């Protein structure tokens, strides 16, 4: 009796599960970004990952499960980079700079992921919307914690400011991603951070800082 290895295509060796999953997620990102969720086909994703369709379904039971897994991976990556930037220095002007740089580096290095997060045709899907809201909230929470601690502003006020700052850099970075080549990344970063710092630095530090 012949045994078929569903974890490989042709004579390729079986890959560790985590490595196979990473390949599938990368292939899915490319297809979802190029075609959009509704036009993307699991067959195409499997072909791009060089696996059989049954292998793809072993890892992800549905196209939506696969899409959400791609979102989760890149949302976690962006949130981590923003949190790392904010905690990288106690100097608030440098924090603003580091945060803006983190966004622009993310979209330059992971442009497909950025488009999937902010230009998705699935943004109205409840499970997708919940994840995108969580992404904004987690990034804004890291910013608002610093604002509240340094200025003494109430937490709800600081959170509103944090959401505003995060929303601004997201929209500005997205606009730059679609640029016509007139602005370098460094020029864009300097413009965005200068405007952000001039705004947030207008709130005086509390007496204890």
PDB file of C-alpha atoms in Angstrom:
ATOM      1  CA  UNK A   1       0.000   0.000   0.000  1.00  0.00           C
ATOM      2  CA  UNK A   2       1.411   3.384  -1.004  1.00  0.00           C
ATOM      3  CA  UNK A   3       1.390   6.170   1.589  1.00  0.00           C
ATOM      4  CA  UNK A   4       0.917   9.735   0.350  1.00  0.00           C
ATOM      5  CA  UNK A   5       2.717  12.431   2.306  1.00  0.00           C
ATOM      6  CA  UNK A   6       0.206  15.274   2.462  1.00  0.00           C
ATOM      7  CA  UNK A   7       2.825  17.532   4.018  1.00  0.00           C
ATOM      8  CA  UNK A   8       4.833  17.836   0.848  1.00  0.00           C
ATOM      9  CA  UNK A   9       4.480  18.340  -2.858  1.00  0.00           C
ATOM     10  CA  UNK A  10       6.461  16.070  -5.091  1.00  0.00           C
ATOM     11  CA  UNK A  11       9.648  14.827  -3.436  1.00  0.00           C
ATOM     12  CA  UNK A  12      10.191  17.807  -1.137  1.00  0.00           C
ATOM     13  CA  UNK A  13      11.050  16.885   2.446  1.00  0.00           C
ATOM     14  CA  UNK A  14       8.540  17.389   5.220  1.00  0.00           C
ATOM     15  CA  UNK A  15       9.009  20.782   6.897  1.00  0.00           C
ATOM     16  CA  UNK A  16       8.534  21.528  10.595  1.00  0.00           C
ATOM     17  CA  UNK A  17       4.999  22.734  11.284  1.00  0.00           C
ATOM     18  CA  UNK A  18       6.034  26.272  12.272  1.00  0.00           C
ATOM     19  CA  UNK A  19       8.170  26.662   9.167  1.00  0.00           C
ATOM     20  CA  UNK A  20       5.374  25.353   6.937  1.00  0.00           C
ATOM     21  CA  UNK A  21       2.898  27.705   8.614  1.00  0.00           C
ATOM     22  CA  UNK A  22       5.189  30.687   7.998  1.00  0.00           C
ATOM     23  CA  UNK A  23       5.421  29.804   4.303  1.00  0.00           C
ATOM     24  CA  UNK A  24       1.642  29.502   4.056  1.00  0.00           C
ATOM     25  CA  UNK A  25       1.082  32.837   5.774  1.00  0.00           C
ATOM     26  CA  UNK A  26       3.561  34.581   3.491  1.00  0.00           C
ATOM     27  CA  UNK A  27       1.921  33.119   0.393  1.00  0.00           C
ATOM     28  CA  UNK A  28      -1.506  34.109   1.705  1.00  0.00           C
ATOM     29  CA  UNK A  29      -0.350  37.673   2.348  1.00  0.00           C
ATOM     30  CA  UNK A  30       0.835  38.005  -1.245  1.00  0.00           C
ATOM     31  CA  UNK A  31      -2.397  36.639  -2.708  1.00  0.00           C
ATOM     32  CA  UNK A  32      -4.739  38.545  -0.381  1.00  0.00           C
ATOM     33  CA  UNK A  33      -2.904  41.802  -1.069  1.00  0.00           C
ATOM     34  CA  UNK A  34      -2.887  41.306  -4.832  1.00  0.00           C
ATOM     35  CA  UNK A  35      -6.408  39.965  -5.281  1.00  0.00           C
ATOM     36  CA  UNK A  36      -8.351  41.048  -2.212  1.00  0.00           C
ATOM     37  CA  UNK A  37     -10.026  38.612   0.131  1.00  0.00           C
ATOM     38  CA  UNK A  38     -13.074  37.812  -1.961  1.00  0.00           C
ATOM     39  CA  UNK A  39     -11.149  37.146  -5.170  1.00  0.00           C
ATOM     40  CA  UNK A  40      -8.322  35.236  -3.507  1.00  0.00           C
ATOM     41  CA  UNK A  41      -8.475  31.480  -4.034  1.00  0.00           C
ATOM     42  CA  UNK A  42      -7.174  28.838  -1.668  1.00  0.00           C
ATOM     43  CA  UNK A  43      -5.906  26.933  -4.718  1.00  0.00           C
ATOM     44  CA  UNK A  44      -3.712  29.876  -5.683  1.00  0.00           C
ATOM     45  CA  UNK A  45      -2.390  30.247  -2.138  1.00  0.00           C
ATOM     46  CA  UNK A  46      -1.549  26.546  -1.988  1.00  0.00           C
ATOM     47  CA  UNK A  47       0.217  26.722  -5.355  1.00  0.00           C
ATOM     48  CA  UNK A  48       2.219  29.765  -4.313  1.00  0.00           C
ATOM     49  CA  UNK A  49       3.273  28.008  -1.111  1.00  0.00           C
ATOM     50  CA  UNK A  50       4.104  24.888  -3.141  1.00  0.00           C
ATOM     51  CA  UNK A  51       1.831  22.642  -1.099  1.00  0.00           C
ATOM     52  CA  UNK A  52      -1.272  20.641  -1.844  1.00  0.00           C
ATOM     53  CA  UNK A  53      -4.668  22.100  -1.000  1.00  0.00           C
ATOM     54  CA  UNK A  54      -5.289  19.448   1.709  1.00  0.00           C
ATOM     55  CA  UNK A  55      -2.105  20.587   3.465  1.00  0.00           C
ATOM     56  CA  UNK A  56      -3.331  24.165   3.456  1.00  0.00           C
ATOM     57  CA  UNK A  57      -6.628  23.080   5.008  1.00  0.00           C
ATOM     58  CA  UNK A  58      -4.774  21.037   7.621  1.00  0.00           C
ATOM     59  CA  UNK A  59      -3.299  24.292   8.905  1.00  0.00           C
ATOM     60  CA  UNK A  60      -6.261  26.603   8.248  1.00  0.00           C
ATOM     61  CA  UNK A  61      -9.790  25.144   8.075  1.00  0.00           C
ATOM     62  CA  UNK A  62     -11.165  28.053   6.036  1.00  0.00           C
ATOM     63  CA  UNK A  63     -10.099  31.066   3.999  1.00  0.00           C
ATOM     64  CA  UNK A  64     -11.314  33.340   6.793  1.00  0.00           C
ATOM     65  CA  UNK A  65      -9.198  31.468   9.356  1.00  0.00           C
ATOM     66  CA  UNK A  66      -6.185  31.939   7.106  1.00  0.00           C
ATOM     67  CA  UNK A  67      -6.925  35.621   6.583  1.00  0.00           C
ATOM     68  CA  UNK A  68      -7.312  36.248  10.317  1.00  0.00           C
ATOM     69  CA  UNK A  69      -4.045  34.429  11.011  1.00  0.00           C
ATOM     70  CA  UNK A  70      -2.249  36.698   8.532  1.00  0.00           C
ATOM     71  CA  UNK A  71      -3.788  39.760  10.193  1.00  0.00           C
ATOM     72  CA  UNK A  72      -2.859  38.581  13.689  1.00  0.00           C
ATOM     73  CA  UNK A  73       0.760  37.998  12.682  1.00  0.00           C
ATOM     74  CA  UNK A  74       1.278  41.486  11.289  1.00  0.00           C
ATOM     75  CA  UNK A  75      -0.837  43.288  13.870  1.00  0.00           C
ATOM     76  CA  UNK A  76       1.269  41.723  16.620  1.00  0.00           C
ATOM     77  CA  UNK A  77       4.414  42.738  14.737  1.00  0.00           C
ATOM     78  CA  UNK A  78       3.349  46.378  14.378  1.00  0.00           C
ATOM     79  CA  UNK A  79       2.123  46.686  17.970  1.00  0.00           C
ATOM     80  CA  UNK A  80       5.389  45.194  19.226  1.00  0.00           C
ATOM     81  CA  UNK A  81       7.459  47.682  17.219  1.00  0.00           C
ATOM     82  CA  UNK A  82       5.433  50.639  18.499  1.00  0.00           C
ATOM     83  CA  UNK A  83       5.618  49.483  22.110  1.00  0.00           C
ATOM     84  CA  UNK A  84       9.358  48.905  21.746  1.00  0.00           C
ATOM     85  CA  UNK A  85       9.851  52.383  20.269  1.00  0.00           C
ATOM     86  CA  UNK A  86       7.960  54.060  23.118  1.00  0.00           C
ATOM     87  CA  UNK A  87       9.901  52.189  25.794  1.00  0.00           C
ATOM     88  CA  UNK A  88      13.269  52.743  24.088  1.00  0.00           C
ATOM     89  CA  UNK A  89      13.968  56.103  25.771  1.00  0.00           C
ATOM     90  CA  UNK A  90      12.680  58.293  28.628  1.00  0.00           C
ATOM     91  CA  UNK A  91      13.008  61.392  26.430  1.00  0.00           C
ATOM     92  CA  UNK A  92       9.590  62.239  25.003  1.00  0.00           C
ATOM     93  CA  UNK A  93      10.849  64.011  21.883  1.00  0.00           C
ATOM     94  CA  UNK A  94      12.931  60.940  21.094  1.00  0.00           C
ATOM     95  CA  UNK A  95       9.916  58.737  21.824  1.00  0.00           C
ATOM     96  CA  UNK A  96       7.915  60.583  19.180  1.00  0.00           C
ATOM     97  CA  UNK A  97      10.773  60.195  16.722  1.00  0.00           C
ATOM     98  CA  UNK A  98      11.185  56.476  17.473  1.00  0.00           C
ATOM     99  CA  UNK A  99       7.445  55.852  17.123  1.00  0.00           C
ATOM    100  CA  UNK A 100       7.202  57.608  13.762  1.00  0.00           C
ATOM    101  CA  UNK A 101      10.299  55.806  12.502  1.00  0.00           C
ATOM    102  CA  UNK A 102       8.802  52.472  13.608  1.00  0.00           C
ATOM    103  CA  UNK A 103       5.677  53.095  11.535  1.00  0.00           C
ATOM    104  CA  UNK A 104       7.563  54.155   8.436  1.00  0.00           C
ATOM    105  CA  UNK A 105      10.017  51.271   8.700  1.00  0.00           C
ATOM    106  CA  UNK A 106       7.105  48.869   9.047  1.00  0.00           C
ATOM    107  CA  UNK A 107       5.352  50.097   5.926  1.00  0.00           C
ATOM    108  CA  UNK A 108       8.563  50.226   3.913  1.00  0.00           C
ATOM    109  CA  UNK A 109       9.675  46.740   4.957  1.00  0.00           C
ATOM    110  CA  UNK A 110       6.197  45.206   5.071  1.00  0.00           C
ATOM    111  CA  UNK A 111       4.241  47.246   2.547  1.00  0.00           C
ATOM    112  CA  UNK A 112       1.971  44.347   1.643  1.00  0.00           C
ATOM    113  CA  UNK A 113       1.073  43.813   5.282  1.00  0.00           C
ATOM    114  CA  UNK A 114       0.408  47.518   5.747  1.00  0.00           C
ATOM    115  CA  UNK A 115      -1.965  47.521   2.784  1.00  0.00           C
ATOM    116  CA  UNK A 116      -3.742  44.474   4.138  1.00  0.00           C
ATOM    117  CA  UNK A 117      -4.201  46.145   7.522  1.00  0.00           C
ATOM    118  CA  UNK A 118      -5.380  49.522   6.252  1.00  0.00           C
ATOM    119  CA  UNK A 119      -6.825  48.957   2.791  1.00  0.00           C
ATOM    120  CA  UNK A 120      -8.565  45.625   3.218  1.00  0.00           C
ATOM    121  CA  UNK A 121     -11.867  44.903   1.507  1.00  0.00           C
ATOM    122  CA  UNK A 122     -12.676  42.928   4.666  1.00  0.00           C
ATOM    123  CA  UNK A 123     -12.529  45.826   7.125  1.00  0.00           C
ATOM    124  CA  UNK A 124     -16.296  45.628   7.722  1.00  0.00           C
ATOM    125  CA  UNK A 125     -16.117  41.955   8.701  1.00  0.00           C
ATOM    126  CA  UNK A 126     -16.710  41.891  12.504  1.00  0.00           C
ATOM    127  CA  UNK A 127     -13.739  39.641  13.298  1.00  0.00           C
ATOM    128  CA  UNK A 128     -11.448  41.766  11.135  1.00  0.00           C
ATOM    129  CA  UNK A 129     -12.763  45.044  12.534  1.00  0.00           C
ATOM    130  CA  UNK A 130     -12.242  43.758  16.090  1.00  0.00           C
ATOM    131  CA  UNK A 131      -8.600  43.031  15.319  1.00  0.00           C
ATOM    132  CA  UNK A 132      -7.985  46.387  13.661  1.00  0.00           C
ATOM    133  CA  UNK A 133      -9.596  48.169  16.609  1.00  0.00           C
ATOM    134  CA  UNK A 134      -7.406  46.171  18.985  1.00  0.00           C
ATOM    135  CA  UNK A 135      -4.326  47.165  17.000  1.00  0.00           C
ATOM    136  CA  UNK A 136      -5.169  50.864  17.277  1.00  0.00           C
ATOM    137  CA  UNK A 137      -6.116  50.521  20.945  1.00  0.00           C
ATOM    138  CA  UNK A 138      -2.922  48.672  21.912  1.00  0.00           C
ATOM    139  CA  UNK A 139      -0.714  51.213  20.130  1.00  0.00           C
ATOM    140  CA  UNK A 140      -2.653  54.160  21.555  1.00  0.00           C
ATOM    141  CA  UNK A 141      -2.576  52.652  25.049  1.00  0.00           C
ATOM    142  CA  UNK A 142       1.223  52.618  24.983  1.00  0.00           C
ATOM    143  CA  UNK A 143       1.231  56.305  24.001  1.00  0.00           C
ATOM    144  CA  UNK A 144      -1.485  57.350  26.443  1.00  0.00           C
ATOM    145  CA  UNK A 145       0.270  55.703  29.385  1.00  0.00           C
ATOM    146  CA  UNK A 146       3.245  58.027  28.879  1.00  0.00           C
ATOM    147  CA  UNK A 147       1.000  61.076  28.375  1.00  0.00           C
ATOM    148  CA  UNK A 148      -1.012  60.350  31.527  1.00  0.00           C
ATOM    149  CA  UNK A 149       2.080  59.695  33.627  1.00  0.00           C
ATOM    150  CA  UNK A 150       3.999  62.761  32.436  1.00  0.00           C
ATOM    151  CA  UNK A 151       1.182  65.325  32.337  1.00  0.00           C
ATOM    152  CA  UNK A 152      -1.174  64.112  35.038  1.00  0.00           C
ATOM    153  CA  UNK A 153      -4.072  64.222  32.589  1.00  0.00           C
ATOM    154  CA  UNK A 154      -6.998  61.852  33.282  1.00  0.00           C
ATOM    155  CA  UNK A 155      -6.660  58.489  31.599  1.00  0.00           C
ATOM    156  CA  UNK A 156      -9.623  59.003  29.284  1.00  0.00           C
ATOM    157  CA  UNK A 157      -8.164  62.324  28.110  1.00  0.00           C
ATOM    158  CA  UNK A 158      -4.733  60.770  27.596  1.00  0.00           C
ATOM    159  CA  UNK A 159      -6.281  57.891  25.673  1.00  0.00           C
ATOM    160  CA  UNK A 160      -8.072  60.269  23.319  1.00  0.00           C
ATOM    161  CA  UNK A 161      -4.781  62.039  22.649  1.00  0.00           C
ATOM    162  CA  UNK A 162      -3.050  58.687  22.141  1.00  0.00           C
ATOM    163  CA  UNK A 163      -5.658  57.570  19.615  1.00  0.00           C
ATOM    164  CA  UNK A 164      -5.326  60.896  17.814  1.00  0.00           C
ATOM    165  CA  UNK A 165      -1.542  60.642  17.569  1.00  0.00           C
ATOM    166  CA  UNK A 166      -1.610  57.035  16.422  1.00  0.00           C
ATOM    167  CA  UNK A 167      -4.336  57.776  13.889  1.00  0.00           C
ATOM    168  CA  UNK A 168      -2.338  60.683  12.521  1.00  0.00           C
ATOM    169  CA  UNK A 169       0.864  58.738  11.983  1.00  0.00           C
ATOM    170  CA  UNK A 170      -1.076  55.817  10.460  1.00  0.00           C
ATOM    171  CA  UNK A 171      -2.817  58.029   7.910  1.00  0.00           C
ATOM    172  CA  UNK A 172       0.346  60.000   7.143  1.00  0.00           C
ATOM    173  CA  UNK A 173       2.372  56.828   6.684  1.00  0.00           C
ATOM    174  CA  UNK A 174      -0.293  55.354   4.443  1.00  0.00           C
ATOM    175  CA  UNK A 175      -0.264  58.498   2.307  1.00  0.00           C
ATOM    176  CA  UNK A 176       3.522  58.309   2.041  1.00  0.00           C
ATOM    177  CA  UNK A 177       3.314  54.667   0.973  1.00  0.00           C
ATOM    178  CA  UNK A 178       1.298  55.815  -2.027  1.00  0.00           C
ATOM    179  CA  UNK A 179       3.681  58.716  -2.696  1.00  0.00           C
ATOM    180  CA  UNK A 180       4.869  59.772  -6.125  1.00  0.00           C
ATOM    181  CA  UNK A 181       8.525  59.760  -5.103  1.00  0.00           C
ATOM    182  CA  UNK A 182       8.854  63.429  -4.136  1.00  0.00           C
ATOM    183  CA  UNK A 183       9.507  62.753  -0.448  1.00  0.00           C
ATOM    184  CA  UNK A 184      12.140  60.435   0.966  1.00  0.00           C
ATOM    185  CA  UNK A 185      11.309  58.428   4.058  1.00  0.00           C
ATOM    186  CA  UNK A 186      13.564  60.668   6.142  1.00  0.00           C
ATOM    187  CA  UNK A 187      11.806  63.807   4.922  1.00  0.00           C
ATOM    188  CA  UNK A 188       8.391  62.301   5.640  1.00  0.00           C
ATOM    189  CA  UNK A 189       9.449  61.160   9.116  1.00  0.00           C
ATOM    190  CA  UNK A 190      10.783  64.610   9.984  1.00  0.00           C
ATOM    191  CA  UNK A 191       7.585  66.341   8.856  1.00  0.00           C
ATOM    192  CA  UNK A 192       5.326  63.954  10.751  1.00  0.00           C
ATOM    193  CA  UNK A 193       7.344  63.905  13.977  1.00  0.00           C
ATOM    194  CA  UNK A 194       7.710  67.694  14.018  1.00  0.00           C
ATOM    195  CA  UNK A 195       3.965  68.192  13.785  1.00  0.00           C
ATOM    196  CA  UNK A 196       3.288  65.518  16.413  1.00  0.00           C
ATOM    197  CA  UNK A 197       5.869  66.892  18.843  1.00  0.00           C
ATOM    198  CA  UNK A 198       4.719  70.498  18.475  1.00  0.00           C
ATOM    199  CA  UNK A 199       1.222  69.365  19.350  1.00  0.00           C
ATOM    200  CA  UNK A 200       1.874  67.021  22.265  1.00  0.00           C
ATOM    201  CA  UNK A 201       4.672  69.096  23.802  1.00  0.00           C
ATOM    202  CA  UNK A 202       2.125  71.869  24.382  1.00  0.00           C
ATOM    203  CA  UNK A 203       0.749  69.884  27.323  1.00  0.00           C
ATOM    204  CA  UNK A 204       2.890  70.796  30.365  1.00  0.00           C
ATOM    205  CA  UNK A 205       4.521  68.143  32.478  1.00  0.00           C
ATOM    206  CA  UNK A 206       3.012  67.523  35.887  1.00  0.00           C
ATOM    207  CA  UNK A 207       4.799  68.776  38.978  1.00  0.00           C
ATOM    208  CA  UNK A 208       6.255  65.371  39.708  1.00  0.00           C
ATOM    209  CA  UNK A 209       8.105  65.118  36.377  1.00  0.00           C
TER     210      UNK A 209
END
